[in-house]
CSV table of C-alpha atoms and ligand atoms in Angstrom, one decimal:
chain,number,residue,atom,x,y,z
Y,21,MET,CA,0.0,-0.1,0.0
Y,22,ASN,CA,1.4,3.3,-0.6
Y,23,ALA,CA,0.1,6.9,-0.1
Y,24,ALA,CA,-0.5,7.2,-4.1
Y,25,GLU,CA,-2.8,4.1,-4.2
Y,26,PRO,CA,-6.3,5.5,-6.1
Y,27,GLY,CA,-8.4,6.2,-2.7
Y,28,ARG,CA,-5.4,6.5,-0.5
Y,29,ARG,CA,-5.0,10.4,1.2
Y,30,PRO,CA,-1.9,11.1,3.1
Y,31,ALA,CA,-2.2,12.0,6.9
Y,32,ALA,CA,-0.6,15.2,8.2
Y,33,ASP,CA,2.8,12.9,8.9
Y,34,GLY,CA,2.4,11.8,5.6
Y,35,ARG,CA,1.9,8.2,5.8
Y,36,ALA,CA,-1.6,7.2,3.9
Y,37,LEU,CA,-4.8,7.4,6.0
Y,38,THR,CA,-6.0,3.8,7.2
Y,39,ALA,CA,-9.5,2.4,6.3
Y,40,ALA,CA,-10.6,3.1,9.9
Y,41,GLU,CA,-9.4,6.7,9.7
Y,42,ARG,CA,-11.1,7.4,6.4
Y,43,ALA,CA,-14.3,5.5,7.6
Y,44,ALA,CA,-14.3,7.6,10.6
Y,45,THR,CA,-14.2,10.9,8.7
Y,46,THR,CA,-16.3,10.1,6.2
Y,47,ILE,CA,-19.4,8.0,8.1
Y,48,ARG,CA,-21.7,9.8,10.0
Y,49,PRO,CA,-20.8,10.8,13.2
Y,50,ASP,CA,-24.0,9.4,14.9
Y,51,ILE,CA,-23.8,5.7,12.8
Y,52,LEU,CA,-19.9,6.0,14.1
Y,53,ALA,CA,-21.6,6.1,17.4
Y,54,LEU,CA,-24.6,3.3,17.2
Y,55,SER,CA,-24.3,-0.4,17.8
Y,56,ALA,CA,-25.2,-2.5,15.2
Y,57,TYR,CA,-28.8,-4.9,15.6
Y,58,ALA,CA,-27.1,-8.0,17.7
Y,59,VAL,CA,-28.1,-11.0,15.8
Y,60,GLY,CA,-27.5,-14.3,17.7
Y,61,HIS,CA,-24.8,-16.3,16.1
Y,62,GLU,CA,-24.8,-20.0,18.0
Y,63,ASP,CA,-26.6,-22.4,16.5
Y,64,ASP,CA,-26.1,-25.4,19.1
Y,65,GLY,CA,-28.2,-25.7,22.3
Y,66,ILE,CA,-32.2,-24.5,22.7
Y,67,LYS,CA,-32.9,-21.1,21.0
Y,68,LEU,CA,-35.7,-18.9,22.7
Y,69,ASP,CA,-34.3,-15.8,21.7
Y,70,ALA,CA,-35.7,-14.7,18.7
Y,71,MET,CA,-39.6,-15.5,18.7
Y,72,GLU,CA,-38.9,-18.1,15.7
Y,73,ASN,CA,-41.4,-21.2,15.5
Y,74,PRO,CA,-39.6,-23.8,17.0
Y,75,TYR,CA,-41.7,-26.5,14.5
Y,76,GLY,CA,-39.9,-27.1,11.0
Y,77,LEU,CA,-42.0,-28.1,8.0
Y,78,PRO,CA,-43.9,-31.1,7.2
Y,79,ASP,CA,-42.0,-33.2,4.3
Y,80,VAL,CA,-45.1,-32.5,2.1
Y,81,VAL,CA,-44.4,-29.0,2.4
Y,82,ARG,CA,-40.8,-29.5,2.2
Y,83,ASP,CA,-41.8,-31.2,-1.6
Y,84,ALA,CA,-44.1,-28.3,-2.6
Y,85,ILE,CA,-40.9,-26.1,-1.6
Y,86,ALA,CA,-38.6,-28.1,-3.4
Y,87,ALA,CA,-40.7,-28.3,-6.6
Y,88,ALA,CA,-41.5,-24.5,-6.4
Y,89,ALA,CA,-37.3,-23.8,-6.2
Y,90,ARG,CA,-36.8,-26.0,-8.8
Y,91,ALA,CA,-39.1,-24.9,-11.2
Y,92,THR,CA,-38.6,-21.1,-10.6
Y,93,PRO,CA,-36.1,-19.1,-13.1
Y,94,LEU,CA,-33.3,-17.4,-11.5
Y,95,ASN,CA,-31.8,-16.0,-14.5
Y,96,ARG,CA,-34.4,-13.3,-14.9
Y,97,TYR,CA,-35.3,-10.5,-12.5
Y,98,PRO,CA,-38.8,-10.6,-10.4
Y,99,ALA,CA,-41.8,-9.7,-12.2
Y,100,GLY,CA,-42.8,-5.8,-11.7
Y,101,ARG,CA,-46.0,-6.8,-9.8
Y,102,HIS,CA,-46.8,-9.9,-7.7
Y,103,ASP,CA,-50.3,-10.7,-8.4
Y,104,ALA,CA,-50.5,-14.3,-7.6
Y,105,LEU,CA,-48.7,-14.0,-4.2
Y,106,GLU,CA,-51.1,-11.0,-3.6
Y,107,SER,CA,-54.2,-13.1,-4.0
Y,108,ALA,CA,-52.4,-16.0,-2.3
Y,109,VAL,CA,-51.8,-13.5,1.0
Y,110,ARG,CA,-55.2,-11.8,1.0
Y,111,ALA,CA,-57.2,-14.9,1.1
Y,112,ALA,CA,-54.4,-16.5,4.1
Y,113,PHE,CA,-54.5,-13.5,6.1
Y,114,GLY,CA,-57.5,-12.2,5.7
Y,115,VAL,CA,-56.3,-8.6,4.1
Y,116,PRO,CA,-59.4,-7.1,3.0
Y,117,ASP,CA,-60.4,-6.6,-1.0
Y,118,ASP,CA,-60.2,-2.7,-0.6
Y,119,ALA,CA,-56.6,-2.7,1.5
Y,120,ALA,CA,-53.7,-2.1,-0.9
Y,121,LEU,CA,-50.4,-4.4,-0.3
Y,122,LEU,CA,-47.0,-3.6,-0.2
Y,123,PHE,CA,-44.3,-6.4,0.2
Y,124,GLY,CA,-41.2,-6.2,2.1
Y,125,ASN,CA,-37.8,-8.5,2.4
Y,126,GLY,CA,-39.3,-8.8,6.5
Y,127,SER,CA,-41.2,-6.2,7.7
Y,128,ASP,CA,-38.1,-4.4,8.9
Y,129,GLU,CA,-37.7,-3.1,5.3
Y,130,LEU,CA,-41.3,-2.2,5.4
Y,131,ILE,CA,-40.8,0.1,8.7
Y,132,SER,CA,-38.0,1.4,7.1
Y,133,LEU,CA,-39.7,2.9,3.9
Y,134,VAL,CA,-42.6,3.9,6.2
Y,135,VAL,CA,-40.2,6.3,7.8
Y,136,GLN,CA,-38.5,7.3,4.9
Y,137,ALA,CA,-41.6,8.0,2.8
Y,138,CYS,CA,-42.9,10.5,5.6
Y,139,CYS,CA,-40.2,11.9,7.4
Y,140,SER,CA,-37.8,14.6,6.5
Y,141,PRO,CA,-35.0,15.3,8.7
Y,142,GLY,CA,-35.6,16.1,12.3
Y,143,ASP,CA,-39.1,14.8,11.8
Y,144,THR,CA,-40.4,12.7,14.9
Y,145,VAL,CA,-41.0,9.3,14.9
Y,146,LEU,CA,-42.9,8.2,18.4
Y,147,SER,CA,-43.7,4.8,20.0
Y,148,PRO,CA,-43.8,3.5,23.5
Y,149,VAL,CA,-40.9,2.1,25.4
Y,150,PRO,CA,-39.5,-0.4,25.7
Y,151,SER,CA,-41.0,-1.6,22.2
Y,152,PHE,CA,-39.2,-3.0,19.2
Y,153,VAL,CA,-36.0,-1.3,18.9
Y,154,MET,CA,-36.0,-1.1,14.6
Y,155,PHE,CA,-38.3,1.8,15.2
Y,156,ASP,CA,-35.9,3.8,17.0
Y,157,MET,CA,-33.1,2.5,14.7
Y,158,SER,CA,-35.0,3.2,11.6
Y,159,ALA,CA,-35.7,6.8,12.7
Y,160,ARG,CA,-32.1,7.4,13.6
Y,161,PHE,CA,-30.9,6.0,10.0
Y,162,HIS,CA,-33.4,8.4,8.4
Y,163,HIS,CA,-32.4,11.3,10.2
Y,164,ALA,CA,-35.5,11.3,12.0
Y,165,ARG,CA,-36.0,12.3,15.7
Y,166,PHE,CA,-37.2,9.3,17.9
Y,167,VAL,CA,-39.4,10.1,20.8
Y,168,GLY,CA,-40.0,6.9,23.1
Y,169,VAL,CA,-43.1,7.4,25.7
Y,170,PRO,CA,-42.5,4.7,28.8
Y,171,LEU,CA,-44.8,2.1,29.4
Y,172,THR,CA,-46.2,2.3,33.3
Y,173,ALA,CA,-44.5,0.1,35.9
Y,174,ALA,CA,-46.5,-2.8,34.9
Y,175,PHE,CA,-45.7,-2.5,31.2
Y,176,GLU,CA,-49.2,-1.0,30.5
Y,177,LEU,CA,-49.4,1.7,27.7
Y,178,ASP,CA,-49.8,4.5,29.4
Y,179,LEU,CA,-52.4,6.5,27.3
Y,180,PRO,CA,-52.3,9.9,28.6
Y,181,ALA,CA,-48.8,9.9,27.9
Y,182,MET,CA,-49.2,9.1,25.0
Y,183,LEU,CA,-51.4,11.6,23.9
Y,184,ALA,CA,-50.0,14.5,25.6
Y,185,ALA,CA,-46.5,13.4,23.6
Y,186,ILE,CA,-48.1,13.4,20.5
Y,187,ARG,CA,-49.8,16.9,21.1
Y,188,ALA,CA,-46.1,18.1,22.2
Y,189,HIS,CA,-44.5,16.0,19.5
Y,190,ARG,CA,-46.4,16.4,16.2
Y,191,PRO,CA,-44.6,12.8,15.2
Y,192,LYS,CA,-45.2,12.2,11.4
Y,193,VAL,CA,-45.1,8.3,12.3
Y,194,VAL,CA,-46.2,6.9,15.3
Y,195,PHE,CA,-45.4,3.1,15.6
Y,196,LEU,CA,-47.4,0.5,17.7
Y,197,ALA,CA,-46.6,-3.1,18.4
Y,198,VAL,CA,-50.0,-4.8,19.0
Y,199,PRO,CA,-48.9,-7.2,20.8
Y,200,ASN,CA,-45.8,-5.6,22.1
Y,201,ASN,CA,-42.2,-6.7,22.0
Y,202,PRO,CA,-41.0,-6.9,24.2
Y,203,THR,CA,-43.5,-7.3,26.9
Y,204,GLY,CA,-46.0,-9.5,25.2
Y,205,GLY,CA,-48.8,-6.9,26.2
Y,206,ARG,CA,-52.3,-6.2,23.5
Y,207,TRP,CA,-52.9,-2.5,23.7
Y,208,ALA,CA,-56.8,-1.9,23.9
Y,209,ASP,CA,-58.7,-1.0,20.5
Y,210,ASP,CA,-60.1,1.8,22.5
Y,211,ALA,CA,-56.7,3.1,23.3
Y,212,ILE,CA,-55.3,2.6,20.1
Y,213,GLU,CA,-58.7,4.4,18.4
Y,214,ALA,CA,-57.7,7.7,20.7
Y,215,ILE,CA,-54.0,7.9,19.3
Y,216,LEU,CA,-55.6,7.7,15.5
Y,217,ALA,CA,-57.8,10.2,16.4
Y,218,ALA,CA,-54.9,12.3,18.1
Y,219,ALA,CA,-52.0,11.5,15.7
Y,220,PRO,CA,-51.2,14.0,13.1
Y,221,GLY,CA,-49.1,11.6,10.6
Y,222,LEU,CA,-49.5,8.3,10.1
Y,223,VAL,CA,-50.0,5.3,13.0
Y,224,VAL,CA,-48.3,1.9,12.2
Y,225,ILE,CA,-50.3,-0.9,13.9
Y,226,ASP,CA,-47.8,-3.5,13.9
Y,227,GLU,CA,-49.2,-6.9,14.2
Y,228,ALA,CA,-45.9,-8.7,14.2
Y,229,TYR,CA,-47.3,-11.2,16.7
Y,230,GLN,CA,-51.2,-11.2,15.8
Y,231,PRO,CA,-51.0,-14.9,15.3
Y,232,PHE,CA,-50.6,-15.5,19.2
Y,233,ALA,CA,-53.5,-13.1,20.2
Y,234,ASP,CA,-56.9,-12.3,20.2
Y,235,GLY,CA,-58.0,-9.8,17.8
Y,236,THR,CA,-56.8,-7.8,14.9
Y,237,TRP,CA,-57.0,-4.3,12.9
Y,238,MET,CA,-56.4,-6.2,9.8
Y,239,PRO,CA,-60.5,-5.7,8.7
Y,240,ARG,CA,-60.3,-2.1,9.1
Y,241,ALA,CA,-56.9,-1.7,6.9
Y,242,ALA,CA,-58.8,-0.2,4.0
Y,243,GLY,CA,-60.9,2.3,5.9
Y,244,LEU,CA,-58.7,4.3,8.4
Y,245,ALA,CA,-57.4,7.4,7.2
Y,246,ASN,CA,-54.5,7.5,8.9
Y,247,ALA,CA,-53.4,3.9,9.5
Y,248,VAL,CA,-51.7,1.1,7.9
Y,249,VAL,CA,-51.3,-2.5,9.3
Y,250,LEU,CA,-48.0,-4.2,9.2
Y,251,ARG,CA,-47.5,-7.8,9.1
Y,252,THR,CA,-44.5,-10.4,8.9
Y,253,VAL,CA,-44.8,-14.5,8.4
Y,254,SER,CA,-41.4,-14.5,10.5
Y,255,LYS,CA,-43.2,-15.8,13.9
Y,256,ILE,CA,-45.4,-18.6,12.4
Y,257,GLY,CA,-42.6,-20.4,11.1
Y,258,LEU,CA,-40.5,-18.5,7.8
Y,259,ALA,CA,-38.3,-16.3,9.8
Y,260,GLY,CA,-35.5,-17.1,7.1
Y,261,LEU,CA,-37.4,-16.4,4.4
Y,262,ARG,CA,-37.4,-12.3,4.6
Y,263,PHE,CA,-40.7,-11.6,4.2
Y,264,GLY,CA,-43.4,-8.8,5.3
Y,265,TYR,CA,-46.6,-6.9,4.3
Y,266,LEU,CA,-48.2,-3.8,4.6
Y,267,ALA,CA,-52.0,-3.4,4.1
Y,268,GLY,CA,-53.7,0.2,4.2
Y,269,PRO,CA,-55.3,2.8,2.0
Y,270,ALA,CA,-53.9,2.9,-1.2
Y,271,PRO,CA,-53.5,6.4,-1.0
Y,272,TRP,CA,-50.7,5.7,1.9
Y,273,ILE,CA,-49.9,2.5,0.1
Y,274,ALA,CA,-48.9,3.9,-3.3
Y,275,GLU,CA,-46.7,6.7,-1.7
Y,276,ILE,CA,-44.5,4.3,0.5
Y,277,ASP,CA,-44.4,2.2,-2.7
Y,278,LYS,CA,-42.0,4.8,-4.2
Y,279,LEU,CA,-39.4,4.1,-1.9
Y,280,ARG,CA,-39.3,0.5,-2.2
Y,281,PRO,CA,-36.2,-0.8,-3.8
Y,282,PRO,CA,-37.1,-2.6,-7.3
Y,283,TYR,CA,-37.0,-6.2,-6.6
Y,284,ASN,CA,-37.2,-6.2,-2.9
Y,285,VAL,CA,-39.1,-9.6,-2.7
Y,286,ASP,CA,-37.1,-12.0,-4.7
Y,287,VAL,CA,-38.2,-14.9,-7.1
Y,288,LEU,CA,-37.4,-17.9,-4.4
Y,289,THR,CA,-39.1,-15.9,-1.7
Y,290,GLU,CA,-42.3,-15.4,-4.0
Y,291,ALA,CA,-42.2,-19.0,-4.8
Y,292,VAL,CA,-41.9,-20.7,-1.5
Y,293,MET,CA,-44.2,-18.2,-0.1
Y,294,LEU,CA,-47.0,-19.5,-2.8
Y,295,ALA,CA,-46.0,-22.9,-2.2
Y,296,VAL,CA,-46.4,-22.8,1.5
Y,297,LEU,CA,-49.3,-21.0,1.8
Y,298,ARG,CA,-50.9,-24.0,0.2
Y,299,HIS,CA,-50.4,-25.2,3.3
Y,300,LYS,CA,-51.5,-22.4,5.4
Y,301,ALA,CA,-53.3,-25.1,8.1
Y,302,VAL,CA,-49.8,-26.4,9.1
Y,303,LEU,CA,-48.8,-23.1,9.8
Y,304,ASP,CA,-52.0,-22.2,12.0
Y,305,GLU,CA,-51.6,-25.1,13.8
Y,306,GLN,CA,-48.4,-25.0,15.1
Y,307,ALA,CA,-49.2,-21.0,16.3
Y,308,ALA,CA,-52.1,-22.8,17.9
Y,309,ARG,CA,-50.0,-25.0,19.6
Y,310,LEU,CA,-47.5,-22.5,20.7
Y,311,ARG,CA,-50.1,-20.3,22.1
Y,312,ALA,CA,-51.5,-23.2,23.9
Y,313,SER,CA,-48.6,-24.0,25.5
Y,314,ARG,CA,-48.0,-20.0,26.6
Y,315,ASP,CA,-50.1,-20.5,30.0
Y,316,GLY,CA,-48.1,-23.5,31.3
Y,317,LEU,CA,-44.9,-22.3,30.6
Y,318,ALA,CA,-45.8,-18.8,32.4
Y,319,ARG,CA,-47.4,-20.8,35.4
Y,320,GLU,CA,-44.1,-22.9,35.6
Y,321,LEU,CA,-42.2,-19.8,35.2
Y,322,ALA,CA,-44.2,-18.0,38.0
Y,323,ALA,CA,-43.7,-20.9,40.1
Y,324,LEU,CA,-40.2,-20.6,40.5
Y,325,PRO,CA,-38.5,-17.9,43.4
Y,326,GLY,CA,-38.6,-14.4,42.6
Y,327,VAL,CA,-39.9,-14.8,39.3
Y,328,THR,CA,-42.5,-12.7,38.1
Y,329,VAL,CA,-44.2,-13.2,34.4
Y,330,HIS,CA,-46.0,-10.4,32.3
Y,331,PRO,CA,-49.2,-11.6,30.5
Y,332,SER,CA,-48.2,-12.1,27.2
Y,333,SER,CA,-50.5,-12.4,23.9
Y,334,ALA,CA,-47.6,-13.1,21.7
Y,335,ASN,CA,-45.1,-16.2,21.3
Y,336,PHE,CA,-42.7,-15.2,24.1
Y,337,LEU,CA,-43.3,-14.7,28.1
Y,338,LEU,CA,-41.4,-11.3,29.9
Y,339,ALA,CA,-40.2,-12.7,33.3
Y,340,ARG,CA,-38.3,-10.9,35.5
Y,341,PHE,CA,-35.6,-12.5,37.8
Y,342,SER,CA,-35.9,-10.1,40.8
Y,343,GLY,CA,-34.4,-13.0,43.4
Y,344,LYS,CA,-31.1,-13.4,44.7
Y,345,MET,CA,-29.6,-13.7,40.9
Y,346,GLY,CA,-30.7,-11.0,38.7
Y,347,GLY,CA,-31.7,-11.2,35.0
Y,348,ASN,CA,-28.0,-10.6,33.8
Y,349,ALA,CA,-26.8,-13.6,35.8
Y,350,VAL,CA,-29.6,-15.9,35.0
Y,351,HIS,CA,-29.1,-15.2,31.7
Y,352,GLN,CA,-25.2,-16.2,31.6
Y,353,ALA,CA,-26.4,-19.2,33.7
Y,354,LEU,CA,-28.5,-20.4,30.9
Y,355,LYS,CA,-26.4,-19.4,28.2
Y,356,THR,CA,-23.4,-21.8,29.8
Y,357,ARG,CA,-26.5,-24.3,29.4
Y,358,LYS,CA,-26.7,-23.4,25.7
Y,359,ILE,CA,-30.3,-22.3,26.4
Y,360,ARG,CA,-30.4,-18.9,24.6
Y,361,VAL,CA,-32.8,-16.0,26.0
Y,362,ARG,CA,-33.1,-12.3,25.2
Y,363,ALA,CA,-31.7,-10.0,28.4
Y,364,PHE,CA,-32.0,-6.3,28.3
Y,365,PRO,CA,-28.5,-4.9,29.6
Y,366,GLY,CA,-28.6,-1.7,27.8
Y,367,ASP,CA,-32.2,-0.7,29.0
Y,368,PRO,CA,-33.4,0.2,32.8
Y,369,ALA,CA,-36.6,-0.5,32.4
Y,370,LEU,CA,-36.4,-4.3,31.6
Y,371,ARG,CA,-33.8,-4.5,34.4
Y,372,ASP,CA,-33.9,-8.1,35.3
Y,373,CYS,CA,-36.0,-9.1,32.5
Y,374,LEU,CA,-35.4,-11.9,30.5
Y,375,ARG,CA,-37.7,-12.6,27.3
Y,376,ILE,CA,-38.4,-16.0,26.3
Y,377,SER,CA,-39.7,-17.3,23.4
Y,378,LEU,CA,-42.0,-20.1,23.6
Y,379,GLY,CA,-40.2,-23.3,22.2
Y,380,THR,CA,-41.5,-27.2,22.0
Y,381,PRO,CA,-42.9,-28.9,25.0
Y,382,ASP,CA,-39.2,-30.6,25.4
Y,383,GLU,CA,-37.5,-27.3,25.0
Y,384,HIS,CA,-39.7,-26.0,28.1
Y,385,ALA,CA,-38.9,-28.9,30.3
Y,386,ALA,CA,-35.4,-28.2,29.7
Y,387,LEU,CA,-35.6,-24.5,30.6
Y,388,ILE,CA,-37.4,-25.2,33.9
Y,389,ALA,CA,-35.3,-27.8,34.8
Y,390,ALA,CA,-32.4,-25.5,34.1
Y,391,LEU,CA,-34.1,-22.6,36.3
Y,392,ARG,CA,-34.8,-24.7,38.9
Y,393,ASP,CA,-31.1,-25.7,39.3
Y,394,ILE,CA,-29.8,-22.0,38.2
Y,395,LEU,CA,-32.5,-20.4,41.1
Y,396,GLY,CA,-31.5,-23.2,43.5
K,7,LIG,N1,-42.1,-5.6,14.0
K,7,LIG,C1,-41.9,-6.1,15.4
K,7,LIG,C2,-43.0,-5.9,16.7
K,7,LIG,C3,-40.9,-7.3,15.8
K,7,LIG,O1,-40.9,-8.0,16.9
K,7,LIG,C4,-40.3,-7.8,14.6
K,7,LIG,C5,-39.3,-8.9,15.1
K,7,LIG,N2,-38.2,-8.7,16.2
K,7,LIG,C6,-40.4,-7.1,13.6
K,7,LIG,C7,-41.4,-6.4,13.4
K,7,LIG,C8,-39.4,-7.5,12.3
K,7,LIG,O2,-39.8,-8.5,12.0
K,7,LIG,P1,-39.3,-9.3,10.4
K,7,LIG,O3,-38.4,-8.5,9.4
K,7,LIG,O4,-38.4,-10.5,10.7
K,7,LIG,O5,-40.6,-9.3,9.4
């Protein structure tokens, strides 16, 4: 390497600046200061940290996927329209005929597109906190300001505080995860209605965990003047696929669609989605099985010394460990036993809390046995 190499600039002392030095003066300061979204990389042991469906797909569905993939030409770009997938998604997930649809590479991408479409630099994105961290991160990525409105001590929505913050900050976008991640609660419909009435901009009702809850806003997705409904297939067994959808009034969806990178849903994702949705009953049965296991696991956790479990409408439980060992120590002890759950060391509101995804009955039994041992 020498200073004459293209892209190399001499430092004050004459030596070439390193890549780290060049990056540090070029990358946005707020990005330099950010920690990347943490994705676990351990793939052994019992994985209860990412709200994945622990059940694989049966052979009949895997065979259908293999056939669909084999029949998919990879040399062509994805088509400009996804008519067949649109009909399949509408039928499978109850998207009303008069709602417009936008597909994303996971719902993460759609969160990002919404912020980009609505927010000029300095505009406000608002959500209760703690909630899904990508609401905050997406806002920062796109030069918007994030305002988090704390939940109550019992992790309930603080509606008066939400309404006051909406009046004070006039957010362009309000994100409501319903049920909420990581607390698991589902905000009451009348509280959401009050937020819709107060919000001057768009409200995104993020129903990532709806398959494990009672109730949905999806039937109203076309008729609300300032709301859209966001969903993902990640929690019902297809987290590896990266597919989410946004349903809402056409005038909103058409604008957000302008920012979508062309071909964001690739041909294999489309083919696999179509194949799997012909067997949607399999996904429904697995979601129902997980949901049915939730109360039992909650009871077993709550019976452990010093553990309180927050009521959940999702495929995970938030448990607080306030006994002799705090949440972080329990997290570490589980980790040494290769049981992965999620801790929140950086968030004071979630001190001593662990988020535990629902798993198989064997995984629940192994978790409870390990916790009994750890908590003595
Ligand atoms: N919304 C919420 C509330 C989530 O918890 C998550 C995933 N943790 C997502 C959206 C993103 O899901 P995906 O990108 O896998 O569709």
